[in-house]
Short mmCIF file of C-alpha atoms in Angstrom, two decimals:
data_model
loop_
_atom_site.label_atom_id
_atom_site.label_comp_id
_atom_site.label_asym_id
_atom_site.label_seq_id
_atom_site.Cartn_x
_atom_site.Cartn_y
_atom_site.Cartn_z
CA UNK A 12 0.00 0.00 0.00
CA UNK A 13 1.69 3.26 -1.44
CA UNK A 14 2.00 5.77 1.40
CA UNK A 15 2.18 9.62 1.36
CA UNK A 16 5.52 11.82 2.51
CA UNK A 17 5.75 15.98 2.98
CA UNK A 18 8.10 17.87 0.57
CA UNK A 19 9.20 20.56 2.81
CA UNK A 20 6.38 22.59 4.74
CA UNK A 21 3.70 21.25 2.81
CA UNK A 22 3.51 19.43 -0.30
CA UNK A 23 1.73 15.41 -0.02
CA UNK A 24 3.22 13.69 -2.79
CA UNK A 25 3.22 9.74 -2.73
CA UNK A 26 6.40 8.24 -0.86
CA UNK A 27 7.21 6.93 -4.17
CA UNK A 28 7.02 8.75 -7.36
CA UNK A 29 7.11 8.11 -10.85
CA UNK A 30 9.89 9.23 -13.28
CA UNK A 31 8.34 9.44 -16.58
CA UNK A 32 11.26 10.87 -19.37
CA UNK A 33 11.76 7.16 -20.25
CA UNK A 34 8.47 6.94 -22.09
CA UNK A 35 10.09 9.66 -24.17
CA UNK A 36 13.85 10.10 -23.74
CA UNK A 37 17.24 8.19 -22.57
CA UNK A 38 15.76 4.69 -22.59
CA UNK A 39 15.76 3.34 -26.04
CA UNK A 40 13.01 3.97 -28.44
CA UNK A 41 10.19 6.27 -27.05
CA UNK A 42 6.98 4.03 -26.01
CA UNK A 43 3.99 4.05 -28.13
CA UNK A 44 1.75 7.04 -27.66
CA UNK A 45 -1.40 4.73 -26.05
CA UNK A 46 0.52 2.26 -24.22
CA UNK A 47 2.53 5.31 -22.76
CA UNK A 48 -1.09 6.77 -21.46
CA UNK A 49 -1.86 3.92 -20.21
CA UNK A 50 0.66 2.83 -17.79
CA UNK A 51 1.01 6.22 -16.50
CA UNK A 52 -2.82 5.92 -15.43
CA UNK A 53 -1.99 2.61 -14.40
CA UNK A 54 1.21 4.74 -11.84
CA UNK A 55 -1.67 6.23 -10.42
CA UNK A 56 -4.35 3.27 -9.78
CA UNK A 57 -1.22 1.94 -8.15
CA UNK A 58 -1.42 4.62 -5.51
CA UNK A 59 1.50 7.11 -7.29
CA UNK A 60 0.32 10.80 -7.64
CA UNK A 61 3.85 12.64 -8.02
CA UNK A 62 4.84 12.65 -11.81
CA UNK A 63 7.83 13.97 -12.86
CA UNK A 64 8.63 15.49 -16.43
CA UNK A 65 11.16 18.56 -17.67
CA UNK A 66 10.59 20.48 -20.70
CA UNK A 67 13.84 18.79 -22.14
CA UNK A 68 12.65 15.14 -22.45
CA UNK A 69 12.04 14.67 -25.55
CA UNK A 70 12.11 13.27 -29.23
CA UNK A 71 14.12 13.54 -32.22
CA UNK A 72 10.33 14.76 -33.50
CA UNK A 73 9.41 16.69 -30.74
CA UNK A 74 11.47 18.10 -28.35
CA UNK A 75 9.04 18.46 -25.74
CA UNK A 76 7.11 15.53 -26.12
CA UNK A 77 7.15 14.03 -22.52
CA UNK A 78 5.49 17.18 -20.79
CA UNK A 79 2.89 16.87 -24.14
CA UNK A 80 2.21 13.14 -22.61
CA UNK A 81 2.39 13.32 -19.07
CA UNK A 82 -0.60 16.31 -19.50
CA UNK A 83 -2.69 13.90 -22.06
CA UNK A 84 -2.23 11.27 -19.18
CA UNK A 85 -3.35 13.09 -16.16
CA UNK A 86 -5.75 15.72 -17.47
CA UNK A 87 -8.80 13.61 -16.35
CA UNK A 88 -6.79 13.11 -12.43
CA UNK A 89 -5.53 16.74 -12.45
CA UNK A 90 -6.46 17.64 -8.97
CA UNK A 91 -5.42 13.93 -7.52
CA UNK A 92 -1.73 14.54 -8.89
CA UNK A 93 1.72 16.62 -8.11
CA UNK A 94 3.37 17.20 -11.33
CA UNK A 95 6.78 18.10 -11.05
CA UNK A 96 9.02 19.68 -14.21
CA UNK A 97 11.87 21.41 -14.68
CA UNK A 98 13.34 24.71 -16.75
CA UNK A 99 16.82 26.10 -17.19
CA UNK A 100 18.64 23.80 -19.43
CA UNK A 101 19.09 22.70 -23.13
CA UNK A 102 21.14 20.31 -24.84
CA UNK A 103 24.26 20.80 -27.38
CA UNK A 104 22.83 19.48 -30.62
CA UNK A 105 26.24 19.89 -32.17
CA UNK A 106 27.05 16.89 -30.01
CA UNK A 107 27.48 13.52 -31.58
CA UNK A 108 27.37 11.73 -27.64
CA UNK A 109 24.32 9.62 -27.12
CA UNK A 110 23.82 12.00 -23.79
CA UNK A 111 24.53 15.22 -25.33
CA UNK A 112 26.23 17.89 -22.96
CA UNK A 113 23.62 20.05 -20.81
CA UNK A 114 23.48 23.89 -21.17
CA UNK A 115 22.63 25.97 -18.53
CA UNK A 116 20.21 29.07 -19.67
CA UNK A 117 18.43 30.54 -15.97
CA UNK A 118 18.40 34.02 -17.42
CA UNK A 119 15.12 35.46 -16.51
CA UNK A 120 13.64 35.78 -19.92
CA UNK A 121 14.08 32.81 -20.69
CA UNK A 122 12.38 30.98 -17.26
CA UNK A 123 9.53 32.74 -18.11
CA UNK A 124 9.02 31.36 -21.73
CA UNK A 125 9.69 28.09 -20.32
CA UNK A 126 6.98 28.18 -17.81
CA UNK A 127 4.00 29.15 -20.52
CA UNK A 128 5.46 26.67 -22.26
CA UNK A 129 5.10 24.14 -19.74
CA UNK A 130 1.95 25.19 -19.03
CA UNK A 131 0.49 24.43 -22.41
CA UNK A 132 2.19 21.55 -22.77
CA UNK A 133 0.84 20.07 -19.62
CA UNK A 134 -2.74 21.08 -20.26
CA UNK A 135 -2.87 22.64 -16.82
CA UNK A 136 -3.28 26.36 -14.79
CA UNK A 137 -0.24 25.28 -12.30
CA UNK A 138 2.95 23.54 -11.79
CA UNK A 139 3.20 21.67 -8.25
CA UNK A 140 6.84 21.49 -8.42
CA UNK A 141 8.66 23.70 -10.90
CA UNK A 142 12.45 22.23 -10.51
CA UNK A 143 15.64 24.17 -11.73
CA UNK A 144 17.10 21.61 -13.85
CA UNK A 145 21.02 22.56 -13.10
CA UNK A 146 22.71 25.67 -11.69
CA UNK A 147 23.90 28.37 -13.80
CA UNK A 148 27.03 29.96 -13.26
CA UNK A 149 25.81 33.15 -15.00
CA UNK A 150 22.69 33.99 -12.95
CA UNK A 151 22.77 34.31 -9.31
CA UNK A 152 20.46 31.71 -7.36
CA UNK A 153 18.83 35.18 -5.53
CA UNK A 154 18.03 36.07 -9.29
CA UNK A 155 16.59 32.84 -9.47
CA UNK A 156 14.70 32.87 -6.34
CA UNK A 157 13.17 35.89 -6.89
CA UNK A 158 12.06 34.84 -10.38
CA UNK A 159 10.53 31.99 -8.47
CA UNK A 160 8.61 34.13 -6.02
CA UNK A 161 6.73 35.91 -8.93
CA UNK A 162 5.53 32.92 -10.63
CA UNK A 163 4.64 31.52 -7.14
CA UNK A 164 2.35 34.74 -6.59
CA UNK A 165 0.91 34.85 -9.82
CA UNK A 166 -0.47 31.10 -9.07
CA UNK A 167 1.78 29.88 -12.08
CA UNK A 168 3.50 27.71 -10.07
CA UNK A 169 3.03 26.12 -6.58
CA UNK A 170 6.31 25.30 -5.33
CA UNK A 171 10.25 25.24 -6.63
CA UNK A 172 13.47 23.35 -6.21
CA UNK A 173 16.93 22.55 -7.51
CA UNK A 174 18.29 19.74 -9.13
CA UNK A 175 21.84 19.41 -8.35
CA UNK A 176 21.87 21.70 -5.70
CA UNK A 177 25.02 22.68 -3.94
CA UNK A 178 24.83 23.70 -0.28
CA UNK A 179 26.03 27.73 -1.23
CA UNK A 180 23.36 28.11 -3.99
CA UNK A 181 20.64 26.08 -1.93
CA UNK A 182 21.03 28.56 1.16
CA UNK A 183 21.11 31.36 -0.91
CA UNK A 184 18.31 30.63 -2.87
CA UNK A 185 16.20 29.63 -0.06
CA UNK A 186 16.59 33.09 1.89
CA UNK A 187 14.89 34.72 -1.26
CA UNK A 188 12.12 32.17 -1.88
CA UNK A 189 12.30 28.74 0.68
CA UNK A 190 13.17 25.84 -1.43
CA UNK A 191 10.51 22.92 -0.83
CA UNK A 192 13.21 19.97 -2.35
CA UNK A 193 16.14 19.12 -4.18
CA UNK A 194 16.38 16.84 -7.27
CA UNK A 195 19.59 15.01 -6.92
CA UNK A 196 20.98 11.72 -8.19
CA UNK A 197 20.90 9.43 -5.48
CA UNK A 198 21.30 5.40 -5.37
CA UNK A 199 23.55 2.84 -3.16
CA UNK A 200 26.49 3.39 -5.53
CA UNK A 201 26.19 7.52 -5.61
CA UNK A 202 25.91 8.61 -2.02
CA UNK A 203 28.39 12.08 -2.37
CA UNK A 204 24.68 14.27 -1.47
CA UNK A 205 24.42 12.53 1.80
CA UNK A 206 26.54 15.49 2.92
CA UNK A 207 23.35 17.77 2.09
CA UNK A 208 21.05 16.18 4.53
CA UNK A 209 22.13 17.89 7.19
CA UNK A 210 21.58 21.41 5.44
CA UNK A 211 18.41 19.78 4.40
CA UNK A 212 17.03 19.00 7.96
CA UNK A 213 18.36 22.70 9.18
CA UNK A 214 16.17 24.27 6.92
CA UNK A 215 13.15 21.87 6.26
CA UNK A 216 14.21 21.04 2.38
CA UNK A 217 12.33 17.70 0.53
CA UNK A 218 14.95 15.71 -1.49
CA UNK A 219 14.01 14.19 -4.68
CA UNK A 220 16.12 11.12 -5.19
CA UNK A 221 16.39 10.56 -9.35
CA UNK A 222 18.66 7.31 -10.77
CA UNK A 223 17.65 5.22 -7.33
CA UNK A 224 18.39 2.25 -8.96
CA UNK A 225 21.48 3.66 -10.70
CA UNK A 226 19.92 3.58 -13.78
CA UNK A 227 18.64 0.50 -13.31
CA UNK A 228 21.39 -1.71 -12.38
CA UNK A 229 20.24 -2.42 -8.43
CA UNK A 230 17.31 -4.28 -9.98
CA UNK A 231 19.94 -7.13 -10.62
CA UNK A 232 17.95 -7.69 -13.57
CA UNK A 233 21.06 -7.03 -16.02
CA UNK A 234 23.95 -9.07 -16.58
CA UNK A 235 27.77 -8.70 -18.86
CA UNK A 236 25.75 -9.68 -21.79
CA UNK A 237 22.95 -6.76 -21.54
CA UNK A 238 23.06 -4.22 -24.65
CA UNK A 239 21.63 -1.47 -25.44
CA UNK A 240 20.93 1.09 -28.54
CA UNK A 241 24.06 3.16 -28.87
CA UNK A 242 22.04 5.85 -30.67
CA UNK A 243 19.15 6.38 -28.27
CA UNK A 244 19.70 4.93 -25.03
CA UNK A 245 22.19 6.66 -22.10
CA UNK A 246 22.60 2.87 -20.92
CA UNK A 247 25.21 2.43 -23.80
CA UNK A 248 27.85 4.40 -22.24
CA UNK A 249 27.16 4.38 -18.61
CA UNK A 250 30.35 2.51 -17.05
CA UNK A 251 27.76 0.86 -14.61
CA UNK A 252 26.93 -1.65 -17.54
CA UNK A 253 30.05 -2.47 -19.37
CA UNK A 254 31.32 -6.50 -19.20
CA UNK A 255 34.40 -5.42 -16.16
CA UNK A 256 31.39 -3.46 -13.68
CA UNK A 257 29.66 -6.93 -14.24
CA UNK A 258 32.19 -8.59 -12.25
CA UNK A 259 33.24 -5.22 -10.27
CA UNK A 260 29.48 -5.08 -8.97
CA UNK A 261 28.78 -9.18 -8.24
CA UNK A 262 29.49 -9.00 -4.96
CA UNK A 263 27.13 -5.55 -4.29
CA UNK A 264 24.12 -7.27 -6.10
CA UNK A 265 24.88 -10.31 -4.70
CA UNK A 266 24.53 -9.09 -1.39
CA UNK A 267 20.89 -7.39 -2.70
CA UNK A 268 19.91 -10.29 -3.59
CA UNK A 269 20.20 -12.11 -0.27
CA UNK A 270 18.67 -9.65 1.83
CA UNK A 271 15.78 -8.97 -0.64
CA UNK A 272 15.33 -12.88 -0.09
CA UNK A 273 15.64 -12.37 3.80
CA UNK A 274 12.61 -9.93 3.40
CA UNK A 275 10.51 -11.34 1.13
CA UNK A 276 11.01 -8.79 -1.37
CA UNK A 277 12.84 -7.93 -4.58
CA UNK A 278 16.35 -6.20 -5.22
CA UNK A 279 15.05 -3.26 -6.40
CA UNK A 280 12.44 -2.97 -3.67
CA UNK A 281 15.26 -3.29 -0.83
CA UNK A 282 17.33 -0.12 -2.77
CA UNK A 283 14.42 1.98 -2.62
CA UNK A 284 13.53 1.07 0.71
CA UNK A 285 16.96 1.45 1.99
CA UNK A 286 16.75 5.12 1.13
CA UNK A 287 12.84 5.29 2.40
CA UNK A 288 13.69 3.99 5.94
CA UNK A 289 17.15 5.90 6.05
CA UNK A 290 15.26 9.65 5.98
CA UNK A 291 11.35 10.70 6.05
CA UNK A 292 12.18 13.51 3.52
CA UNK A 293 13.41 11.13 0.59
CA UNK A 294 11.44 10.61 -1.90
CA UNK A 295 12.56 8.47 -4.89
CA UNK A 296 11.37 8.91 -8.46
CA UNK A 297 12.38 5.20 -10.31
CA UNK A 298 11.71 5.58 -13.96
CA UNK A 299 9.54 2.86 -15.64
CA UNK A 300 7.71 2.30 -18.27
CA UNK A 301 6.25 -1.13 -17.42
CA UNK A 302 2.85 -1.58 -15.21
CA UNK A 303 4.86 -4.69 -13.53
CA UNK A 304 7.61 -2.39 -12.28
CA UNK A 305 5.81 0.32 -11.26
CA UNK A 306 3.63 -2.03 -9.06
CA UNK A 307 7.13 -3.71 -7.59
CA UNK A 308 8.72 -0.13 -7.13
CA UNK A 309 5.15 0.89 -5.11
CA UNK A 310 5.82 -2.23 -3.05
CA UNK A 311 8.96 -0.74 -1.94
CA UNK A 312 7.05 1.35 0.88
CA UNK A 313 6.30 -1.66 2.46
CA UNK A 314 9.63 -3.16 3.07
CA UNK A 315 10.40 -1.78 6.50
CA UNK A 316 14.44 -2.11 7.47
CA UNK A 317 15.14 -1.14 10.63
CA UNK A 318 17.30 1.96 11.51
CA UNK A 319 20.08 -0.67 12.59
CA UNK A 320 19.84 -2.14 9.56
CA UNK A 321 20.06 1.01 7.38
CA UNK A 322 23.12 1.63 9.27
CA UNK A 323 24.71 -2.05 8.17
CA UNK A 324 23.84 -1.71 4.57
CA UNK A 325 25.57 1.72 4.63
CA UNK A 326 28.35 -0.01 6.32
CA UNK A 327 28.67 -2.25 3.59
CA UNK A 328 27.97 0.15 0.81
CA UNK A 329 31.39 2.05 2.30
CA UNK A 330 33.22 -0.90 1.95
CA UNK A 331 31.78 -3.38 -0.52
CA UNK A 332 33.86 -3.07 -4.34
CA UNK A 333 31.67 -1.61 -6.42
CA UNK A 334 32.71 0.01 -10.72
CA UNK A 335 32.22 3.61 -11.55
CA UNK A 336 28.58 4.79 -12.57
CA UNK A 337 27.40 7.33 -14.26
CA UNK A 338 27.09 10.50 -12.87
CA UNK A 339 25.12 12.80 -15.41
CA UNK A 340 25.72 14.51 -18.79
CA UNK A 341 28.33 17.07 -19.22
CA UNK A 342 27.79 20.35 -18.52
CA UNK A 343 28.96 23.13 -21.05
CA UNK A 344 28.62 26.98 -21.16
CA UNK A 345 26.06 28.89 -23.34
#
């Protein structure tokens, strides 16, 4: 049974949300238009009502077409949802790389256009969560912030975070216009924002946790042999799945394996809950585009570990061998 969890003062979003730019974007071929409907109405029968999109995930075709389909799917459930998107990035389409470098565009102007175009996109009269998608070194997060306030008074927009927030730019930003969560990558093999929660706690600050599953590997579903399409999906060059992590990471899944066993539950359910149990703030957002999944990454809230145990598994996290993994798209100046 999916619970509920508070995004700083105030925002009830389900303890585990769903990541939708696979359907679109990153993951191989996009899903087909009515099967992609469907399972994200499916999310939400399941007990899931935080979605989360960015104006970014898109097509070849269509740019934006993941905001366009996470509106179609949740027009008729608008007021039972939280959707959550993002502004203040595009990508280098002079790039040849499957995961084209990121560039960072926060300049006031240009939030704004992004927002009406979110808007429209999503068929709706609000944004529950309106995330900044990376810092930018060129606008001040006070600039930001204030930016933020506006489109918070003129009802455009709900509440705001930062993905990849730093503690400087977090505080900052939050003394203009408080910050209800960060967005940050976050999974048993990429722990460096654990150093945030403190910050976090101090000043009442939701964190989003995006890649739980490190892109998928903690499911222990994929082996030395798994492949993917070097032209559309980030899995290709992410040095979690090449033949030498395989063996790098037996031991770690290994271990996932057992204990899911121990609890009657799956891998992937006992990274998520890991995470759940360790803070009351986290919120994970696994990406998936099959009903199956999404039903076993709900089930996650029901795997209770213990804080004792939380503590072990970090203890073995710290000391268990483990390969690189990927840790996000380049970033390159506009």
């Amino acid at each position: 049974m999916m619970t509920n969890r508070v995004l700083g003062k105030d925002l009830t979003v389900s303890a585990v949300g769903l990541g939708c730019m696979g359907f679109s974007h990153a993951y191989g071929a996009p899903t087909e238009r009515r099967e992609a409907v469907r399972a994200i109405r499916a999310a939400f029968d399941l007990g899931y009502t935080m979605f989360d999109t960015a104006e970014t995930y898109g097509t070849a075709a269509d740019p934006h077409d993941n905001e366009k389909l996470v509106g179609e799917a949740l027009g008729a459930i608008r007021s039972q949802v939280q959707i959550v998107t993002k502004f203040g990035i595009r990508f280098d389409e002079t790039s040849a790389a499957v995961n084209k470098p990121l560039i960072p565009d926060a300049r006031p102007q240009v939030i704004r256009a992004s927002v009406e175009g979110s808007l429209r996109r999503l068929g709706t009269d609000h944004i529950d969560l309106y995330f900044q998608h990376r810092m930018d070194p060129r606008v001040s997060p006070e600039e930001v912030a204030g930016i933020m306030a506006d489109l918070i008074r003129e009802g455009k927009i709900t509440h705001w975070g930062i993905s990849e927030a730093s503690e400087d730019y977090l505080r900052r930003a939050h003394k203009v216009c408080p910050v209800t969560a960060v967005q940050n990558r976050y999974s048993m093999m990429a722990r460096q924002h654990e150093a945030l929660f403190p910050v976090l706690e101090e000043l009442h600050v939701g964190f989003v946790a995006f890649s739980p599953m490190a892109n998928g590997l903690l499911t222990a579903c994929y082996g030395k042999d798994s492949k993917f399409d070097s032209k559309l999906d980030y899995r290709s060059a992410m040095p979690q799945f090449t033949a030498q992590a395989a063996e790098q990471n037996r031991e770690l899944l290994t271990m996932l394996r057992n204990l899911a066993a121990e609890k009657g539950a799956t891998p992937a359910q006992i990274s998520l809950a890991w995470m759940l149990c360790k803070k009351p703030y986290i919120v994970p957002i696994p990406g998936s585009r099959k009903v199956e999944r999404m039903q076993e990454n709900a089930g996650a809230a029901g795997v209770l570990l213990t804080a004792d145990e939380v503590e072990e598994l970090d203890h073995l996290l710290d000391t268990i061998p483990m390969s690189a993994v990927f840790g996000g798209s380049s970033i390159t100046a506009r």
